[in-house]
mmCIF file of C-alpha atoms in Angstrom:
data_model
loop_
_atom_site.group_PDB
_atom_site.id
_atom_site.type_symbol
_atom_site.label_atom_id
_atom_site.label_comp_id
_atom_site.label_asym_id
_atom_site.label_seq_id
_atom_site.Cartn_x
_atom_site.Cartn_y
_atom_site.Cartn_z
ATOM 1 C CA MET K 1 -7.900 2.267 -0.378
ATOM 2 C CA PRO K 2 -8.850 6.155 -0.420
ATOM 3 C CA LEU K 3 -6.653 8.972 -1.549
ATOM 4 C CA LEU K 4 -3.732 10.028 0.919
ATOM 5 C CA LEU K 5 -4.070 13.093 2.816
ATOM 6 C CA ALA K 6 -1.739 15.173 4.601
ATOM 7 C CA GLY K 7 -2.323 15.986 8.366
ATOM 8 C CA CYS K 8 -1.464 14.072 11.634
ATOM 9 C CA SER K 9 -4.146 12.521 12.394
ATOM 10 C CA GLY K 10 -4.466 8.310 12.815
ATOM 11 C CA SER K 11 -8.541 8.668 12.584
ATOM 12 C CA SER K 12 -9.643 11.092 9.682
ATOM 13 C CA GLY K 13 -7.283 12.681 7.101
ATOM 14 C CA SER K 14 -7.212 16.819 6.602
ATOM 15 C CA ALA K 15 -6.260 18.868 4.200
ATOM 16 C CA GLY K 16 -4.731 17.250 0.671
ATOM 17 C CA ALA K 17 -1.041 18.017 0.418
ATOM 18 C CA LYS K 18 0.533 16.141 -2.630
ATOM 19 C CA SER K 19 1.649 12.545 -2.487
ATOM 20 C CA SER K 20 5.138 11.611 -3.764
ATOM 21 C CA GLN K 21 7.832 10.535 -2.445
ATOM 22 C CA PRO K 22 11.863 9.493 -3.418
ATOM 23 C CA ASP K 23 11.771 6.190 -5.110
ATOM 24 C CA SER K 24 8.001 6.424 -5.851
ATOM 25 C CA PRO K 25 6.760 3.105 -6.879
ATOM 26 C CA ALA K 26 5.362 3.783 -10.552
ATOM 27 C CA VAL K 27 3.494 1.904 -13.119
ATOM 28 C CA GLY K 28 5.174 -1.678 -13.297
ATOM 29 C CA SER K 29 6.662 -2.394 -16.413
ATOM 30 C CA GLY K 30 5.663 -5.398 -18.418
ATOM 31 C CA ALA K 31 3.876 -6.537 -22.063
ATOM 32 C CA SER K 32 0.492 -4.703 -22.676
ATOM 33 C CA THR K 33 -1.205 -5.881 -25.807
ATOM 34 C CA SER K 34 -4.620 -5.525 -26.061
ATOM 35 C CA PRO K 35 -6.389 -9.059 -27.823
ATOM 36 C CA SER K 36 -7.882 -8.571 -31.099
ATOM 37 C CA ALA K 37 -11.443 -8.714 -31.903
ATOM 38 C CA PRO K 38 -13.638 -11.460 -32.439
ATOM 39 C CA ALA K 39 -14.467 -12.216 -35.892
ATOM 40 C CA ALA K 40 -18.261 -11.559 -36.915
ATOM 41 C CA THR K 41 -20.484 -14.428 -36.730
ATOM 42 C CA THR K 42 -22.536 -15.252 -40.009
ATOM 43 C CA GLY K 43 -24.324 -18.949 -40.845
ATOM 44 C CA VAL K 44 -22.978 -21.638 -43.133
ATOM 45 C CA ALA K 45 -24.319 -21.350 -47.051
ATOM 46 C CA SER K 46 -26.380 -25.248 -46.743
ATOM 47 C CA ALA K 47 -25.911 -27.734 -50.060
ATOM 48 C CA SER K 48 -29.264 -26.423 -51.260
ATOM 49 C CA ALA K 49 -28.109 -22.627 -51.832
ATOM 50 C CA THR K 50 -30.451 -21.847 -49.283
ATOM 51 C CA THR K 51 -28.560 -19.170 -46.821
ATOM 52 C CA SER K 52 -29.413 -19.392 -43.147
ATOM 53 C CA ALA K 53 -30.425 -16.648 -40.951
ATOM 54 C CA PRO K 54 -27.182 -14.502 -39.526
ATOM 55 C CA SER K 55 -26.755 -15.498 -35.566
ATOM 56 C CA SER K 56 -26.699 -12.971 -33.192
ATOM 57 C CA PRO K 57 -23.123 -11.121 -32.951
ATOM 58 C CA LYS K 58 -21.620 -12.594 -30.356
ATOM 59 C CA ALA K 59 -21.250 -9.325 -27.327
ATOM 60 C CA VAL K 60 -17.660 -8.046 -26.768
ATOM 61 C CA ALA K 61 -16.340 -7.732 -23.749
ATOM 62 C CA LYS K 62 -15.308 -4.848 -21.645
ATOM 63 C CA ALA K 63 -11.391 -4.924 -21.294
ATOM 64 C CA VAL K 64 -9.774 -4.027 -17.977
ATOM 65 C CA HIS K 65 -6.665 -2.671 -17.526
ATOM 66 C CA ILE K 66 -4.060 -3.419 -14.871
ATOM 67 C CA ARG K 67 -1.940 -1.583 -13.403
ATOM 68 C CA LEU K 68 0.469 -2.017 -10.414
ATOM 69 C CA LEU K 69 1.720 -0.103 -7.949
ATOM 70 C CA ASN K 70 5.508 -1.596 -7.266
ATOM 71 C CA SER K 71 8.165 -0.159 -9.969
ATOM 72 C CA ASP K 72 9.963 -2.698 -11.478
ATOM 73 C CA GLY K 73 13.634 -3.471 -10.261
ATOM 74 C CA ALA K 74 12.911 -1.578 -7.240
ATOM 75 C CA THR K 75 14.512 -2.125 -3.550
ATOM 76 C CA TYR K 76 11.569 -2.162 -0.281
ATOM 77 C CA GLY K 77 11.120 -2.573 2.897
ATOM 78 C CA VAL K 78 9.667 -6.442 3.864
ATOM 79 C CA GLY K 79 6.363 -5.372 4.933
ATOM 80 C CA MET K 80 5.683 -3.911 1.193
ATOM 81 C CA PRO K 81 2.885 -5.876 -0.637
ATOM 82 C CA ILE K 82 2.264 -6.264 -4.455
ATOM 83 C CA VAL K 83 -0.307 -3.615 -5.065
ATOM 84 C CA ALA K 84 -2.410 -4.361 -8.290
ATOM 85 C CA TYR K 85 -4.668 -1.489 -10.043
ATOM 86 C CA PHE K 86 -7.943 -2.685 -12.146
ATOM 87 C CA SER K 87 -9.936 -0.221 -14.737
ATOM 88 C CA SER K 88 -13.628 -1.750 -13.619
ATOM 89 C CA LYS K 89 -14.955 -3.195 -10.874
ATOM 90 C CA ILE K 90 -14.022 -6.541 -11.710
ATOM 91 C CA THR K 91 -17.133 -8.611 -9.847
ATOM 92 C CA ASP K 92 -14.586 -12.586 -10.079
ATOM 93 C CA GLY K 93 -10.231 -12.421 -8.627
ATOM 94 C CA LYS K 94 -10.212 -16.305 -9.587
ATOM 95 C CA ALA K 95 -9.018 -16.294 -12.809
ATOM 96 C CA PHE K 96 -6.827 -13.103 -12.089
ATOM 97 C CA ALA K 97 -4.975 -14.907 -8.785
ATOM 98 C CA ALA K 98 -5.106 -18.093 -10.499
ATOM 99 C CA ALA K 99 -2.627 -16.556 -13.355
ATOM 100 C CA THR K 100 -0.202 -15.307 -10.994
ATOM 101 C CA VAL K 101 3.050 -16.662 -10.169
ATOM 102 C CA VAL K 102 5.232 -14.684 -7.625
ATOM 103 C CA LYS K 103 8.329 -16.259 -6.747
ATOM 104 C CA VAL K 104 10.651 -15.239 -3.762
ATOM 105 C CA ASN K 105 14.438 -16.126 -4.869
ATOM 106 C CA GLY K 106 13.134 -18.584 -7.251
ATOM 107 C CA VAL K 107 10.661 -20.622 -5.288
ATOM 108 C CA VAL K 108 6.761 -20.401 -6.091
ATOM 109 C CA ASN K 109 5.491 -18.380 -2.807
ATOM 110 C CA HIS K 110 2.135 -19.158 -2.057
ATOM 111 C CA GLY K 111 0.391 -15.939 -1.104
ATOM 112 C CA SER K 112 -3.088 -14.338 -1.323
ATOM 113 C CA TRP K 113 -4.224 -11.342 -2.781
ATOM 114 C CA TYR K 114 -6.785 -9.169 -0.872
ATOM 115 C CA PHE K 115 -9.533 -6.796 -2.793
ATOM 116 C CA GLU K 116 -10.321 -3.674 -1.527
ATOM 117 C CA SER K 117 -12.037 -0.589 -2.989
ATOM 118 C CA SER K 118 -9.808 2.034 -4.331
ATOM 119 C CA SER K 119 -9.502 6.044 -4.959
ATOM 120 C CA ILE K 120 -5.954 6.401 -5.622
ATOM 121 C CA ASN K 121 -6.109 6.426 -9.554
ATOM 122 C CA ARG K 122 -8.714 7.722 -11.357
ATOM 123 C CA GLY K 123 -10.172 5.825 -13.445
ATOM 124 C CA TYR K 124 -9.048 2.323 -11.364
ATOM 125 C CA PRO K 125 -12.033 1.624 -8.800
ATOM 126 C CA ILE K 126 -10.419 -1.719 -7.569
ATOM 127 C CA GLU K 127 -7.318 -2.410 -6.179
ATOM 128 C CA ALA K 128 -5.329 -6.190 -4.876
ATOM 129 C CA HIS K 129 -2.858 -6.794 -2.703
ATOM 130 C CA TYR K 130 -0.406 -9.782 -2.501
ATOM 131 C CA ARG K 131 0.637 -10.756 0.964
ATOM 132 C CA PRO K 132 2.918 -13.670 0.944
ATOM 133 C CA ALA K 133 3.554 -16.701 2.788
ATOM 134 C CA PRO K 134 5.671 -17.312 5.439
ATOM 135 C CA ALA K 135 8.376 -19.736 4.874
ATOM 136 C CA ALA K 136 8.463 -22.228 7.162
ATOM 137 C CA GLY K 137 9.605 -21.526 10.169
ATOM 138 C CA ALA K 138 9.792 -18.064 9.747
ATOM 139 C CA ALA K 139 9.115 -15.501 12.897
ATOM 140 C CA ASN K 140 6.668 -13.092 10.951
ATOM 141 C CA GLN K 141 4.667 -12.933 7.253
ATOM 142 C CA PHE K 142 6.469 -10.416 5.776
ATOM 143 C CA TRP K 143 8.859 -10.798 2.903
ATOM 144 C CA PRO K 144 12.723 -12.434 3.921
ATOM 145 C CA ALA K 145 15.202 -9.725 4.193
ATOM 146 C CA HIS K 146 17.266 -9.159 1.171
ATOM 147 C CA ALA K 147 15.373 -11.566 -0.841
ATOM 148 C CA ALA K 148 14.827 -11.518 -5.083
ATOM 149 C CA ILE K 149 10.910 -11.168 -6.177
ATOM 150 C CA THR K 150 9.649 -12.136 -9.407
ATOM 151 C CA MET K 151 5.679 -11.968 -10.379
ATOM 152 C CA ALA K 152 4.208 -13.135 -13.862
ATOM 153 C CA MET K 153 0.493 -12.240 -14.407
ATOM 154 C CA GLN K 154 0.055 -13.963 -17.529
ATOM 155 C CA THR K 155 -3.636 -12.331 -17.254
ATOM 156 C CA GLN K 156 -4.284 -11.393 -20.895
ATOM 157 C CA GLY K 157 -7.969 -12.464 -22.304
ATOM 158 C CA LYS K 158 -8.678 -14.240 -18.914
ATOM 159 C CA SER K 159 -12.580 -13.119 -17.266
ATOM 160 C CA ALA K 160 -12.831 -10.334 -14.616
ATOM 161 C CA GLY K 161 -16.201 -11.342 -14.484
ATOM 162 C CA ALA K 162 -18.992 -11.690 -16.991
ATOM 163 C CA GLY K 163 -19.046 -9.591 -19.797
ATOM 164 C CA LEU K 164 -15.169 -8.301 -18.330
ATOM 165 C CA VAL K 165 -11.910 -9.693 -18.938
ATOM 166 C CA PHE K 166 -8.596 -8.758 -18.774
ATOM 167 C CA ASP K 167 -6.312 -6.722 -22.029
ATOM 168 C CA ASP K 168 -3.414 -7.219 -20.273
ATOM 169 C CA SER K 169 -0.364 -9.174 -19.147
ATOM 170 C CA LEU K 170 2.461 -8.009 -16.532
ATOM 171 C CA THR K 171 5.594 -8.565 -15.226
ATOM 172 C CA LEU K 172 7.474 -7.419 -12.258
ATOM 173 C CA SER K 173 10.841 -7.444 -10.528
ATOM 174 C CA MET K 174 11.630 -6.303 -7.021
ATOM 175 C CA ALA K 175 13.935 -7.137 -4.510
ATOM 176 C CA THR K 176 13.685 -6.462 -0.491
ATOM 177 C CA ALA K 177 16.474 -4.685 1.855
ATOM 178 C CA ASP K 178 17.364 -5.399 5.628
ATOM 179 C CA ALA K 179 14.115 -6.403 7.450
ATOM 180 C CA HIS K 180 13.275 -2.921 9.704
ATOM 181 C CA ILE K 181 10.603 -3.370 11.838
ATOM 182 C CA SER K 182 10.038 -1.039 14.408
ATOM 183 C CA TYR K 183 8.204 -1.398 17.371
ATOM 184 C CA VAL K 184 6.262 1.665 19.199
ATOM 185 C CA ASN K 185 4.410 0.360 22.610
ATOM 186 C CA CYS K 186 2.251 4.246 23.633
ATOM 187 C CA ALA K 187 2.125 2.832 27.132
ATOM 188 C CA THR K 188 5.862 3.379 27.186
ATOM 189 C CA GLU K 189 6.449 6.204 25.425
ATOM 190 C CA ARG K 190 8.801 4.011 23.539
ATOM 191 C CA MET K 191 10.110 3.612 19.919
ATOM 192 C CA THR K 192 12.689 0.345 19.209
ATOM 193 C CA VAL K 193 14.222 0.091 15.992
ATOM 194 C CA LYS K 194 14.925 -3.569 14.996
ATOM 195 C CA SER K 195 17.046 -4.729 11.816
ATOM 196 C CA ASN K 196 17.321 -7.820 10.863
ATOM 197 C CA GLY K 197 16.242 -8.701 14.444
ATOM 198 C CA VAL K 198 19.020 -6.093 16.113
ATOM 199 C CA ALA K 199 18.643 -3.326 17.829
ATOM 200 C CA VAL K 200 19.983 -0.690 16.041
ATOM 201 C CA ARG K 201 19.789 2.275 18.533
ATOM 202 C CA ALA K 202 18.862 3.009 22.282
ATOM 203 C CA PRO K 203 14.324 2.935 21.930
ATOM 204 C CA MET K 204 13.367 6.965 21.344
ATOM 205 C CA LEU K 205 11.267 8.549 23.463
ATOM 206 C CA THR K 206 8.089 8.945 21.773
ATOM 207 C CA SER K 207 4.288 10.794 22.072
ATOM 208 C CA CYS K 208 1.591 8.905 20.505
ATOM 209 C CA GLY K 209 -2.033 10.292 19.826
ATOM 210 C CA ALA K 210 -3.962 12.145 22.821
ATOM 211 C CA PRO K 211 -6.779 10.204 24.002
ATOM 212 C CA VAL K 212 -9.253 11.936 21.186
ATOM 213 C CA THR K 213 -7.395 11.831 18.492
ATOM 214 C CA PRO K 214 -5.624 8.492 19.580
ATOM 215 C CA THR K 215 -2.979 6.497 17.392
ATOM 216 C CA ALA K 216 -4.250 3.217 15.391
ATOM 217 C CA ASN K 217 -2.683 0.041 17.244
ATOM 218 C CA GLY K 218 -1.500 -2.848 14.415
ATOM 219 C CA ILE K 219 0.928 -2.959 11.688
ATOM 220 C CA LYS K 220 1.822 -0.304 9.546
ATOM 221 C CA VAL K 221 3.775 0.255 6.780
ATOM 222 C CA VAL K 222 6.136 3.253 5.434
ATOM 223 C CA GLN K 223 4.181 4.973 2.455
ATOM 224 C CA GLN K 224 6.205 7.970 1.913
ATOM 225 C CA LEU K 225 9.230 10.179 3.065
ATOM 226 C CA GLY K 226 8.785 13.478 3.043
ATOM 227 C CA GLU K 227 6.936 14.697 -0.162
ATOM 228 C CA ASP K 228 7.950 17.759 -3.098
ATOM 229 C CA ALA K 229 8.054 20.750 -2.677
ATOM 230 C CA PRO K 230 4.314 21.995 -4.690
ATOM 231 C CA GLY K 231 5.043 22.606 -8.259
ATOM 232 C CA SER K 232 8.282 20.622 -7.973
ATOM 233 C CA ASP K 233 9.451 17.631 -8.600
ATOM 234 C CA THR K 234 12.064 18.487 -5.502
ATOM 235 C CA LEU K 235 11.784 17.011 -1.968
ATOM 236 C CA ARG K 236 10.982 20.146 0.314
ATOM 237 C CA PRO K 237 14.353 20.375 2.476
ATOM 238 C CA SER K 238 14.738 18.129 5.940
ATOM 239 C CA GLY K 239 12.013 16.272 5.178
ATOM 240 C CA ALA K 240 9.397 18.203 5.080
ATOM 241 C CA VAL K 241 5.572 17.552 5.080
ATOM 242 C CA ARG K 242 2.550 20.593 5.093
ATOM 243 C CA MET K 243 0.072 19.122 7.720
ATOM 244 C CA VAL K 244 -3.306 20.957 8.574
ATOM 245 C CA GLY K 245 -5.605 19.593 10.611
ATOM 246 C CA GLY K 246 -7.233 21.154 13.775
ATOM 247 C CA GLY K 247 -9.540 20.076 16.670
ATOM 248 C CA GLY K 248 -7.360 18.182 18.799
ATOM 249 C CA LEU K 249 -5.747 19.044 21.853
ATOM 250 C CA LEU K 250 -3.201 21.155 18.963
ATOM 251 C CA GLY K 251 -6.371 23.038 17.451
ATOM 252 C CA ASN K 252 -6.634 24.436 14.651
ATOM 253 C CA TYR K 253 -2.806 24.524 12.732
ATOM 254 C CA ASP K 254 -0.717 24.296 9.212
ATOM 255 C CA LEU K 255 2.180 23.970 9.731
ATOM 256 C CA ILE K 256 5.565 22.338 7.601
ATOM 257 C CA VAL K 257 6.538 19.421 9.953
ATOM 258 C CA PRO K 258 10.130 18.512 9.357
ATOM 259 C CA TRP K 259 11.540 14.845 9.171
ATOM 260 C CA SER K 260 8.308 12.962 8.401
ATOM 261 C CA VAL K 261 7.504 9.545 7.733
ATOM 262 C CA ARG K 262 4.300 8.505 6.172
ATOM 263 C CA LEU K 263 2.250 5.381 7.691
ATOM 264 C CA THR K 264 -1.624 5.348 6.966
ATOM 265 C CA ASN K 265 -3.668 7.428 4.177
ATOM 266 C CA GLY K 266 -5.328 9.332 6.452
ATOM 267 C CA GLY K 267 -2.223 11.047 8.327
ATOM 268 C CA GLU K 268 -0.408 9.678 10.181
ATOM 269 C CA PHE K 269 3.645 10.128 10.470
ATOM 270 C CA VAL K 270 6.552 9.345 12.604
ATOM 271 C CA HIS K 271 7.787 12.758 12.841
ATOM 272 C CA ALA K 272 10.023 15.709 14.496
ATOM 273 C CA ALA K 273 7.655 18.034 17.100
ATOM 274 C CA ALA K 274 10.184 20.012 18.893
ATOM 275 C CA TRP K 275 7.200 22.131 19.793
ATOM 276 C CA ASN K 276 6.435 18.587 22.031
ATOM 277 C CA GLY K 277 9.128 18.170 23.657
ATOM 278 C CA ARG K 278 8.238 18.182 27.417
ATOM 279 C CA ASN K 279 5.335 15.476 26.401
ATOM 280 C CA ILE K 280 7.853 13.484 24.532
ATOM 281 C CA GLY K 281 8.356 10.232 26.516
ATOM 282 C CA ALA K 282 6.616 11.503 29.034
ATOM 283 C CA ARG K 283 2.799 11.369 27.871
ATOM 284 C CA SER K 284 0.858 10.783 24.856
ATOM 285 C CA THR K 285 -0.670 14.100 23.442
ATOM 286 C CA SER K 286 -0.331 14.288 19.877
ATOM 287 C CA ASP K 287 -3.087 14.552 16.894
ATOM 288 C CA GLY K 288 -2.301 11.269 16.127
ATOM 289 C CA CYS K 289 0.853 10.900 14.784
ATOM 290 C CA THR K 290 4.060 9.932 16.696
ATOM 291 C CA ASN K 291 6.097 12.374 18.313
ATOM 292 C CA LEU K 292 9.983 12.439 18.119
ATOM 293 C CA ASN K 293 12.678 14.302 19.382
ATOM 294 C CA THR K 294 14.221 16.052 16.178
ATOM 295 C CA PRO K 295 17.574 13.782 16.168
ATOM 296 C CA ASP K 296 15.612 10.836 16.950
ATOM 297 C CA ALA K 297 13.363 11.831 14.128
ATOM 298 C CA LYS K 298 16.098 13.000 11.679
ATOM 299 C CA TRP K 299 17.880 9.882 11.958
ATOM 300 C CA PHE K 300 14.757 7.336 11.387
ATOM 301 C CA TYR K 301 13.813 9.592 8.087
ATOM 302 C CA LYS K 302 17.221 8.585 6.811
ATOM 303 C CA PHE K 303 17.162 4.843 8.268
ATOM 304 C CA SER K 304 13.800 4.181 6.909
ATOM 305 C CA ARG K 305 12.751 3.010 3.372
ATOM 306 C CA ILE K 306 9.014 2.578 1.665
ATOM 307 C CA GLY K 307 7.733 -0.697 3.113
ATOM 308 C CA ASP K 308 9.157 -0.425 6.229
ATOM 309 C CA VAL K 309 7.339 -1.939 8.995
ATOM 310 C CA VAL K 310 6.438 -0.019 12.364
ATOM 311 C CA ILE K 311 3.801 -1.928 14.587
ATOM 312 C CA TYR K 312 1.881 -0.194 17.511
ATOM 313 C CA THR K 313 0.862 -1.462 20.987
ATOM 314 C CA ASN K 314 -1.095 -0.019 23.654
ATOM 315 C CA THR K 315 -1.938 3.602 21.428
ATOM 316 C CA GLY K 316 -5.814 3.511 23.305
ATOM 317 C CA GLY K 317 -6.773 3.658 19.344
ATOM 318 C CA PRO K 318 -8.565 1.635 16.874
ATOM 319 C CA ALA K 319 -6.371 -1.271 14.948
ATOM 320 C CA MET K 320 -5.131 -0.216 12.336
ATOM 321 C CA LYS K 321 -7.731 -0.681 9.111
ATOM 322 C CA PRO K 322 -6.483 -2.988 6.135
ATOM 323 C CA TYR K 323 -7.592 0.313 4.130
ATOM 324 C CA ASP K 324 -5.575 2.537 5.460
ATOM 325 C CA GLY K 325 -2.126 2.184 3.860
ATOM 326 C CA PHE K 326 -1.365 -0.917 3.696
ATOM 327 C CA GLY K 327 -2.896 -2.646 6.441
ATOM 328 C CA GLU K 328 -3.800 -5.679 4.982
ATOM 329 C CA TRP K 329 -1.175 -6.844 7.308
ATOM 330 C CA ASN K 330 -3.853 -6.887 10.282
ATOM 331 C CA LEU K 331 -5.989 -9.164 8.347
ATOM 332 C CA PRO K 332 -6.397 -12.991 9.381
ATOM 333 C CA THR K 333 -5.846 -15.167 5.750
ATOM 334 C CA SER K 334 -9.173 -16.000 6.095
ATOM 335 C CA SER K 335 -10.187 -12.879 4.703
ATOM 336 C CA PHE K 336 -7.942 -12.959 1.651
ATOM 337 C CA ASN K 337 -8.799 -14.790 -1.875
ATOM 338 C CA ASN K 338 -12.117 -12.041 -0.855
ATOM 339 C CA SER K 339 -14.685 -11.184 -3.632
ATOM 340 C CA PRO K 340 -14.053 -8.234 -5.278
ATOM 341 C CA THR K 341 -17.946 -7.604 -5.476
ATOM 342 C CA ALA K 342 -17.347 -7.048 -1.300
ATOM 343 C CA ALA K 343 -14.183 -4.126 -1.983
#
């Protein structure tokens, strides 16, 4: 997953504003202890008191530490994956996957992991995302609403590949809220928002990415609501985010944009765009983001939580990339349980 960038562009990021969010997912809690070092190996004296030559000391495996994006005890939208970061470039994820048990409402879930390169946390070059297996008869592949989700990651001492060993075990307990799934059709410039399968508001008017800066097609997940004010742990007023960009129909810009909901690392947001009112509901003219009228954007910001799902169709743009946020929902099942060496 590349570094988060602020800038309204579906195909490329812009200047990087600080990435922060309310109820920000942090390092997961759980036991984390280091294995004791192996004892030195020496030869055993024979009956004739002749000392055998000492054997070569065993090479000590490099410790690999795991940290989690998800916060223990947090509640997310139904599209929030479990995300683990690794402190070294592991070469084998089989032992990691086998040592991890995920349960949904107390029942083991036989989902799968997807490995990709990472630049989110300094010193953690690989990350893995867990996507749940859908329940029998489920209409979609996301977590069920109002679910209790637990994970036991008994990885300490397990192999992470040749010369590598995991040095910690973790647990996680999180929950899901209502199933918020929104649908944006860029051909009609309409956004329909549903909660638990029921539309909760009349379709909202949109303006998606212009042909030269198109919005990506596919499933996206809310990553961030607003951002912290510079040098502060307090959010900017009105859910605002600083966006810097240029080259599209808007030319160069440096704006504080209210009611901004981030969907991708590359800079796609759903946000208020009072300056674009004449095009909202009529045509796609944005720099890649989804422009809404201010009352609709404010409502959507307050309605949303981290992990909510937004599905885009008819954008005229490329498919959502798996690494551009939580894009693994767009991958076929066959792409999961991949080798970390290919990440």
